[in-house]
Tab-separated table of C-alpha atoms (C1' of nucleotides) in Angstrom:
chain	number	residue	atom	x	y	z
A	1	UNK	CA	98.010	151.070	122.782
A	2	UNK	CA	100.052	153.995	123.056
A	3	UNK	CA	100.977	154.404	119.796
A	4	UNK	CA	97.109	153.929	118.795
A	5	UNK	CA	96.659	156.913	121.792
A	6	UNK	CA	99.872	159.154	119.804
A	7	UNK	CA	98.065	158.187	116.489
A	8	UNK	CA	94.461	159.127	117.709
A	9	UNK	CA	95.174	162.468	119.097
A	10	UNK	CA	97.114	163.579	116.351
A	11	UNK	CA	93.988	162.932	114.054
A	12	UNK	CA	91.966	164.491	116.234
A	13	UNK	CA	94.293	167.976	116.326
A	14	UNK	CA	94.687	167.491	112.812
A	15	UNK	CA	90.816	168.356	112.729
A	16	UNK	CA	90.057	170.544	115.643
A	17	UNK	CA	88.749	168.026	117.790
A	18	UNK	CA	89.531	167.431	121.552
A	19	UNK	CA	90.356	164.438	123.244
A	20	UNK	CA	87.700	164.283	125.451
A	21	UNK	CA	87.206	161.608	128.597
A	22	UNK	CA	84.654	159.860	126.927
A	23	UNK	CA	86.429	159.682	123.045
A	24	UNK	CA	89.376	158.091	124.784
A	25	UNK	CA	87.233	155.594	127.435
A	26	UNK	CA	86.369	154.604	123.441
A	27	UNK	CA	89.431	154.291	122.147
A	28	UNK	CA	90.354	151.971	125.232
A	29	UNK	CA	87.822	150.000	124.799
A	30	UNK	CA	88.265	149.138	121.330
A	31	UNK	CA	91.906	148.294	122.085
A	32	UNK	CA	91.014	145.955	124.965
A	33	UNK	CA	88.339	144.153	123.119
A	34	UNK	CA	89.610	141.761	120.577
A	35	UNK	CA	89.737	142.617	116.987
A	36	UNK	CA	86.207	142.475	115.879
A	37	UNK	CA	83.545	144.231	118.147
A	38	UNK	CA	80.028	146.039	117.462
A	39	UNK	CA	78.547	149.269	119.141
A	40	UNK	CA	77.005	147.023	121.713
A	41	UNK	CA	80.347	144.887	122.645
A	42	UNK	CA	81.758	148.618	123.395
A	43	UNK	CA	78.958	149.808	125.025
A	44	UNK	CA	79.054	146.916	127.394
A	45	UNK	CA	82.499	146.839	128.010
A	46	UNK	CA	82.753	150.038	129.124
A	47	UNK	CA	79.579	149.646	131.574
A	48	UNK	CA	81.526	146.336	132.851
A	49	UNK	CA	84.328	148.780	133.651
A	50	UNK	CA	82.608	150.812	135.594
A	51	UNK	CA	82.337	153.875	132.791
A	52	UNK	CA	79.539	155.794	131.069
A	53	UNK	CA	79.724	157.183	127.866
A	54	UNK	CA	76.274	157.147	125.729
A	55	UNK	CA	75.418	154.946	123.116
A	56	UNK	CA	74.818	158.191	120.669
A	57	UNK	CA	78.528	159.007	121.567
A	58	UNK	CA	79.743	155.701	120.642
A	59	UNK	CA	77.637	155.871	117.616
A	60	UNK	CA	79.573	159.756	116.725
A	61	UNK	CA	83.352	158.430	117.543
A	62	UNK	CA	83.414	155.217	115.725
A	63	UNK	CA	83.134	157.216	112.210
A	64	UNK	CA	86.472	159.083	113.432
A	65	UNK	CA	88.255	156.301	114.236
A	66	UNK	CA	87.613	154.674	110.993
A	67	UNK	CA	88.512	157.823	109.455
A	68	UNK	CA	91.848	158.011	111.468
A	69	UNK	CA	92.566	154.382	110.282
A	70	UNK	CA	92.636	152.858	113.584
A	71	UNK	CA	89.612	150.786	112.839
A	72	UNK	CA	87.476	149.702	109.998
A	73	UNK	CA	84.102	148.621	109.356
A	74	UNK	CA	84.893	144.920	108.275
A	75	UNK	CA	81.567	142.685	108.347
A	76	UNK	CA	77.430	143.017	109.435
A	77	UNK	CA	76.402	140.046	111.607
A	78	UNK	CA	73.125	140.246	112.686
A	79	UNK	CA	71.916	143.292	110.836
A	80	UNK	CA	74.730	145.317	112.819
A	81	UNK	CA	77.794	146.886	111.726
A	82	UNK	CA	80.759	145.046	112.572
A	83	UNK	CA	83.715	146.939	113.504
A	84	UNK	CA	87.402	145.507	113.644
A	85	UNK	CA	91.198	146.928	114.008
A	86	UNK	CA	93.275	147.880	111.144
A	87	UNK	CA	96.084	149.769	112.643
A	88	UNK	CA	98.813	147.366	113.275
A	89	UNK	CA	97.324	144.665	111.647
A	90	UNK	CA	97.817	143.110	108.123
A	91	UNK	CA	95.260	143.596	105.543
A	92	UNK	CA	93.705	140.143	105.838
A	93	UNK	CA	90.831	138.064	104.521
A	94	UNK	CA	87.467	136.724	106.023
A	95	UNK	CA	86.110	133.506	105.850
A	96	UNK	CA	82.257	133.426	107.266
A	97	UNK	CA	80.912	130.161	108.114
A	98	UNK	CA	77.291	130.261	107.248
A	99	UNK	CA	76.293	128.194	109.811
A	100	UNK	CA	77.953	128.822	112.819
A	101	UNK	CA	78.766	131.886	112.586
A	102	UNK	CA	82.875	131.532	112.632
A	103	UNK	CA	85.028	134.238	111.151
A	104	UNK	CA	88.497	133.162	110.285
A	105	UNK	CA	90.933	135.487	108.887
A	106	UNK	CA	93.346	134.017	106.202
A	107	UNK	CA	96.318	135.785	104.459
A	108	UNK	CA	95.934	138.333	102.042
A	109	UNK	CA	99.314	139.500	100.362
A	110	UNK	CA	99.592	137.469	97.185
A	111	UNK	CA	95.713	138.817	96.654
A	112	UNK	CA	96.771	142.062	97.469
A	113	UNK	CA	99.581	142.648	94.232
A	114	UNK	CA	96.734	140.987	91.927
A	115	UNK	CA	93.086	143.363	93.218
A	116	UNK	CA	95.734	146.436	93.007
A	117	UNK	CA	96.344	145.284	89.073
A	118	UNK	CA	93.013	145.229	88.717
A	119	UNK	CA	92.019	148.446	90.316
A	120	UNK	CA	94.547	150.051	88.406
A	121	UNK	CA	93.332	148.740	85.357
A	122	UNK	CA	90.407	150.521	86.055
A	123	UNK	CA	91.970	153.578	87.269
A	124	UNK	CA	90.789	153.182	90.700
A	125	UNK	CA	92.398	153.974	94.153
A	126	UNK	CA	91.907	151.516	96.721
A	127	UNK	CA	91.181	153.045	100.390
A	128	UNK	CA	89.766	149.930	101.899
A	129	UNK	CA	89.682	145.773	100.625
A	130	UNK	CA	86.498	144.289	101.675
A	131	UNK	CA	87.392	140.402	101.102
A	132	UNK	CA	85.614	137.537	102.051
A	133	UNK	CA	83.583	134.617	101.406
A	134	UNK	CA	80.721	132.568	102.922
A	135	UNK	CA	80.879	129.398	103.262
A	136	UNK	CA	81.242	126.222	105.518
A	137	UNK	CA	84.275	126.093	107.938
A	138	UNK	CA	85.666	123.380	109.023
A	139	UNK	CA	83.279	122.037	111.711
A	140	UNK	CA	80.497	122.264	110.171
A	141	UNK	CA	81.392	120.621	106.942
A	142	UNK	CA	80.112	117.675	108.006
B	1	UNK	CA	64.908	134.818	81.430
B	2	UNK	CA	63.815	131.432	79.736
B	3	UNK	CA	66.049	129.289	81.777
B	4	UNK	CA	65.925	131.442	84.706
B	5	UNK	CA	62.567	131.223	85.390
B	6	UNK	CA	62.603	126.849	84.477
B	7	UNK	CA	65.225	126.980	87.391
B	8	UNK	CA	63.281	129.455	89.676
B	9	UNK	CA	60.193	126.864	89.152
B	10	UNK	CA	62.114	124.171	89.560
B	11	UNK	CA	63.791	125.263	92.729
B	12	UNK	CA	60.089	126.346	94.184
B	13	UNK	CA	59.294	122.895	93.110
B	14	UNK	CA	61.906	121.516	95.543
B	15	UNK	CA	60.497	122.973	98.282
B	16	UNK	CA	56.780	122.733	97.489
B	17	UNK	CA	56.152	126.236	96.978
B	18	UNK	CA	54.272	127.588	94.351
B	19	UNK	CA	55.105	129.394	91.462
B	20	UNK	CA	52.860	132.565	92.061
B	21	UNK	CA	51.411	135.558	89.961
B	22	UNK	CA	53.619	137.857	92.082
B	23	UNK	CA	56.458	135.422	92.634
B	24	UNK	CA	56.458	135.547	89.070
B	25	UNK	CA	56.510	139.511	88.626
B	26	UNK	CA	59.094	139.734	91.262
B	27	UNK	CA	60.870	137.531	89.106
B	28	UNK	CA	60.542	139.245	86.215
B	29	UNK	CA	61.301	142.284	87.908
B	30	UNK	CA	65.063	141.039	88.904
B	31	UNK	CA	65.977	140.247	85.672
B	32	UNK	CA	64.839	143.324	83.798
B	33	UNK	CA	66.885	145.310	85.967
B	34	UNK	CA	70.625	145.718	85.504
B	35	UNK	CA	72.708	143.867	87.597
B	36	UNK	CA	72.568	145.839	90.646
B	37	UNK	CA	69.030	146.408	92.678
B	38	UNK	CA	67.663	146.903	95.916
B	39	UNK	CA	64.106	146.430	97.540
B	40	UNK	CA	63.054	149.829	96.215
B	41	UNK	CA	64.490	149.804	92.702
B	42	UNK	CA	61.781	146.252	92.428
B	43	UNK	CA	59.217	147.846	93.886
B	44	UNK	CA	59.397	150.692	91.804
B	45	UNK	CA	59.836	149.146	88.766
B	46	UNK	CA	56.984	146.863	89.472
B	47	UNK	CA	54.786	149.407	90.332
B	48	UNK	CA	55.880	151.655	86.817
B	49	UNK	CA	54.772	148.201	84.806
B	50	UNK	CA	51.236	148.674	86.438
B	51	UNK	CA	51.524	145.681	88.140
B	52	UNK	CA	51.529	145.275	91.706
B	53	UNK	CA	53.068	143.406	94.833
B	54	UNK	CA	53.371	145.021	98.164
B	55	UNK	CA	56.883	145.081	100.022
B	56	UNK	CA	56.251	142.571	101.941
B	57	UNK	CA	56.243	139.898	99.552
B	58	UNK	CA	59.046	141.553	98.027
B	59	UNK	CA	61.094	141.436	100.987
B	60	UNK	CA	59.553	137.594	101.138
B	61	UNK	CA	60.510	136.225	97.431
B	62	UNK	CA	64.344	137.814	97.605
B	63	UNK	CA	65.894	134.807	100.246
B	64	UNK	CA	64.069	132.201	98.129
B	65	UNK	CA	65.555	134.120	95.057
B	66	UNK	CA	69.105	134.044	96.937
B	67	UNK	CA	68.573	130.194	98.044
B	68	UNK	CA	67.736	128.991	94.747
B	69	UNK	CA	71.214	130.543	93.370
B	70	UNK	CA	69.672	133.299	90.848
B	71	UNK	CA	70.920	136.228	92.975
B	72	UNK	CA	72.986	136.963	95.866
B	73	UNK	CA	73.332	139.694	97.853
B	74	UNK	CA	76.429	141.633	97.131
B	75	UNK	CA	76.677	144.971	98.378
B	76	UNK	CA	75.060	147.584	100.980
B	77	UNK	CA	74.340	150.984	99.946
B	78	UNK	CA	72.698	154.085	101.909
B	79	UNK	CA	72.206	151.498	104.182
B	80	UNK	CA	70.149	148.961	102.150
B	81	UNK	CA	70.827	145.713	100.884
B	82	UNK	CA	71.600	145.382	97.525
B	83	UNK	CA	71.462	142.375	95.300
B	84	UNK	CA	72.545	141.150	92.335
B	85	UNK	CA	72.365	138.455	89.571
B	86	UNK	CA	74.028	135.883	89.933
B	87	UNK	CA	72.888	132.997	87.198
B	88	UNK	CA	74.892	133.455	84.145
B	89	UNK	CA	77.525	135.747	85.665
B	90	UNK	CA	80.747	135.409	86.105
B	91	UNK	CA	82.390	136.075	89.598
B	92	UNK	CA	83.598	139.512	90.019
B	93	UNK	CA	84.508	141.984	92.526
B	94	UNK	CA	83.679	145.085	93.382
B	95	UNK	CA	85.224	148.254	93.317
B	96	UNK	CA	82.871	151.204	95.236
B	97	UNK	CA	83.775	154.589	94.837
B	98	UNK	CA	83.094	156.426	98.130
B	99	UNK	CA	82.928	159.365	97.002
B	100	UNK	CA	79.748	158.906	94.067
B	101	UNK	CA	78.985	155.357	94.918
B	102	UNK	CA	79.595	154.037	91.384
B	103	UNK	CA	80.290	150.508	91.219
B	104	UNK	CA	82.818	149.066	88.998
B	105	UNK	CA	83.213	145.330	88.231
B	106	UNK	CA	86.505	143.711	87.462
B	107	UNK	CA	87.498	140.159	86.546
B	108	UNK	CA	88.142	137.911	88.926
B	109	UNK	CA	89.338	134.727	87.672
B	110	UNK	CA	93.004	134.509	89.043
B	111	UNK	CA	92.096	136.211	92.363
B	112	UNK	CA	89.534	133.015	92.381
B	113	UNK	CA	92.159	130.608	92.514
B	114	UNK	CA	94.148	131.896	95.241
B	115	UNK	CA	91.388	132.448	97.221
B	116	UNK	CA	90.508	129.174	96.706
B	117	UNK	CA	93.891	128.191	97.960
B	118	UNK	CA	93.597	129.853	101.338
B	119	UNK	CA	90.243	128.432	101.979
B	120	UNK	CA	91.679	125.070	101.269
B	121	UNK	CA	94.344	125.385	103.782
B	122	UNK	CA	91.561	126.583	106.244
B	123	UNK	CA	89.540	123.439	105.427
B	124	UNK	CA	86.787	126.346	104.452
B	125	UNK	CA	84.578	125.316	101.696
B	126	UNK	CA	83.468	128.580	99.770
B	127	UNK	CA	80.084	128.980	98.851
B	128	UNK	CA	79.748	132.150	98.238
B	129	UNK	CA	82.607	135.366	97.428
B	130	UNK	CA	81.625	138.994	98.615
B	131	UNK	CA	85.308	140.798	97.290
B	132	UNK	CA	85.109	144.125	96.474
B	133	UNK	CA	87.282	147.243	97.924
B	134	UNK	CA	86.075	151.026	98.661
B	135	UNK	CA	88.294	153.839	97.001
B	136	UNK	CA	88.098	156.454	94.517
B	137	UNK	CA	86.870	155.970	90.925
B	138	UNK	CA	88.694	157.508	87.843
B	139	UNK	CA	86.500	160.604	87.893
B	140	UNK	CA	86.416	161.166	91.783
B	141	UNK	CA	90.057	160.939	92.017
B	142	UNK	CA	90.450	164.532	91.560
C	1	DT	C1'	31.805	122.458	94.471
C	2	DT	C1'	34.016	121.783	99.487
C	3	DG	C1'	37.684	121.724	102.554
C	4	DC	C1'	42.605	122.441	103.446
C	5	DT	C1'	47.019	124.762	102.886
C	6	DT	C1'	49.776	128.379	101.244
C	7	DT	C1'	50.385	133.027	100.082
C	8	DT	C1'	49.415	137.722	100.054
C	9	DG	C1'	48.684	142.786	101.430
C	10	DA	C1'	48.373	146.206	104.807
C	11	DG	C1'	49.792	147.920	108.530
C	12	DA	C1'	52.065	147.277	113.044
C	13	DT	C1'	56.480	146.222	115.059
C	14	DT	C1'	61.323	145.856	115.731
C	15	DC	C1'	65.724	147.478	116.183
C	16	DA	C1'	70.138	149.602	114.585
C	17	DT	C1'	71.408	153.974	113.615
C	18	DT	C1'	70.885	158.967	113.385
C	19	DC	C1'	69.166	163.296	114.968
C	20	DT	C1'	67.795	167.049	118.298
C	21	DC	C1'	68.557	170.003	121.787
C	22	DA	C1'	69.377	171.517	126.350
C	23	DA	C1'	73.147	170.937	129.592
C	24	DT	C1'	78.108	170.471	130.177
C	25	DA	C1'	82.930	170.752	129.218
C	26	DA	C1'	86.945	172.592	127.000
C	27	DA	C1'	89.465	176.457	125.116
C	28	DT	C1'	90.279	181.108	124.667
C	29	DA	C1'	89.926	185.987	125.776
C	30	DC	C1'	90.087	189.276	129.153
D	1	DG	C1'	91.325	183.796	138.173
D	2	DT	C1'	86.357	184.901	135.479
D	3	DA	C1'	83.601	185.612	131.288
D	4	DT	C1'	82.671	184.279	126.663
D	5	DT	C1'	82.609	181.321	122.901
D	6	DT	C1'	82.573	176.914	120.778
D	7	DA	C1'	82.571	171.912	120.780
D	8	DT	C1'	80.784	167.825	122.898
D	9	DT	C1'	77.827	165.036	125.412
D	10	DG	C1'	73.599	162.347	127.122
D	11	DA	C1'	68.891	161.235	126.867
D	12	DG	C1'	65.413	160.392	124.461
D	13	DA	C1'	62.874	161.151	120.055
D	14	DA	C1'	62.919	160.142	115.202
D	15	DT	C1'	64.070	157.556	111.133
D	16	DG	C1'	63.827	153.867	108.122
D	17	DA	C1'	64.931	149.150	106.403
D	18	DA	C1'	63.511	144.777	107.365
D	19	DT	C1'	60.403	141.575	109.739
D	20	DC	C1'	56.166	140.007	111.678
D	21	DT	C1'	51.008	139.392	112.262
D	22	DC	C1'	46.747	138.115	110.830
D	23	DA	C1'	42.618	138.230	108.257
D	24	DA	C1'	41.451	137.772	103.417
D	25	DA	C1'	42.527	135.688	98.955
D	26	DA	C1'	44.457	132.236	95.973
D	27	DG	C1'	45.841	127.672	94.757
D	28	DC	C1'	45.063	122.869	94.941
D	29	DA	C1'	43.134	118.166	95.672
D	30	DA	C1'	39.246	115.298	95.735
DNA sequence: TTGCTTTTGAGATTCATTCTCAATAAATAC
DNA sequence: GTATTTATTGAGAATGAATCTCAAAAGCAA
């Protein structure tokens, strides 16, 4: 959390912006929720702690974290944007149960050498993997 | 289109629904479009055949289109579903350029088998892959 | 045909996200 | 410190994709 905090304010000089009470009651919240969280999750944890900061601000700040690489939009569920950390955390895979919901995050790095092949072969720089796949986890196999 | 639209009957069939005038041009629609569409892009082209079928029914036909395995949704884009074909195509991922939005497909098949892997260790049966990364294309790279 | 069920179109509704704008806060100049 | 300028916020309005409602139309069986 404090290096998120160092990292976070040095995006936000890099681009004239201030760290403002309510852009870090954000950033707190995003750290103490675990890693995958909507606008409402935030929004409601930060009531729950006794904070205000609009929805509409929630709604402005989440495009600079993802743009400072702390987070980044990973999933929808529900028809909402699904939010989850990046910084510290491997690259990593989804796997969506269809039917209950589940997300379960598998390894990535052996996929990672072979997409970058590929995107090279294409002449295309990666930013951001997007991988996952629906399907039936465990439980609900039966 | 032939054995696309045996299977589409087929599948309505199944689940004694009825192979419609417009579940027919919605049909036809989807598969005289290129890979990639969206609500609008049916409508439209629908609509430039001088035929007709209101959104609605549109937005109606697509999950029966998606159950019976013809197309999946693959993609969002200014913030609209997208879809694509699925029968008679190959698994592929995605590569979305953020900067113009062009998509580019790229092979898949040993990225498959890995995957495949992973889910197997997760006792996750795969039904459906949504891979695909964000980044620059070739031209935007500049 | 008649009666019964399914499907459709049109418009209303929902709901996540974005926008607007007056009020406030931060930063800088004086 | 105070005044001035600029960035940010909150509240609610607006947007727009997707869903829902319901009366009318189409399909189907007998």
């Amino acid at each position: 959390m404090k290096k998120e905090k160092a990292l976070y304010r040095e995006f936000l000089k890099s681009k004239n912006l201030k760290l403002t009470k309510p852009r870090l009651i954000i950033l707190e919240a995003v750290f103490k929720n675990n890693e995958h969280f909507n606008v409402d999750d935030l929004y409601e944890q930060i009531k729950r702690n006794h904070q205000n900061v609009s929805r509409a601000t929630i709604y402005r700040t989440i495009p600079l974290l993802v743009e400072s690489g702390l987070i980044s939009q990973s999933l929808r569920c529900e028809s909402k944007d699904i939010y989850e950390h990046t910084y510290g955390h491997e690259n990593h895979l989804h796997f969506i149960c269809s039917n209950c919901g589940k997300i379960i995050e598998s390894g990535f790095n052996e996929v990672e050498g072979l997409i970058e092949q590929l995107a090279n072969k294409e002449n295309f720089k990666i930013q951001e993997y997007n991988l996952g796949a629906r399907g039936l986890c465990k439980n609900c196999r039966e």
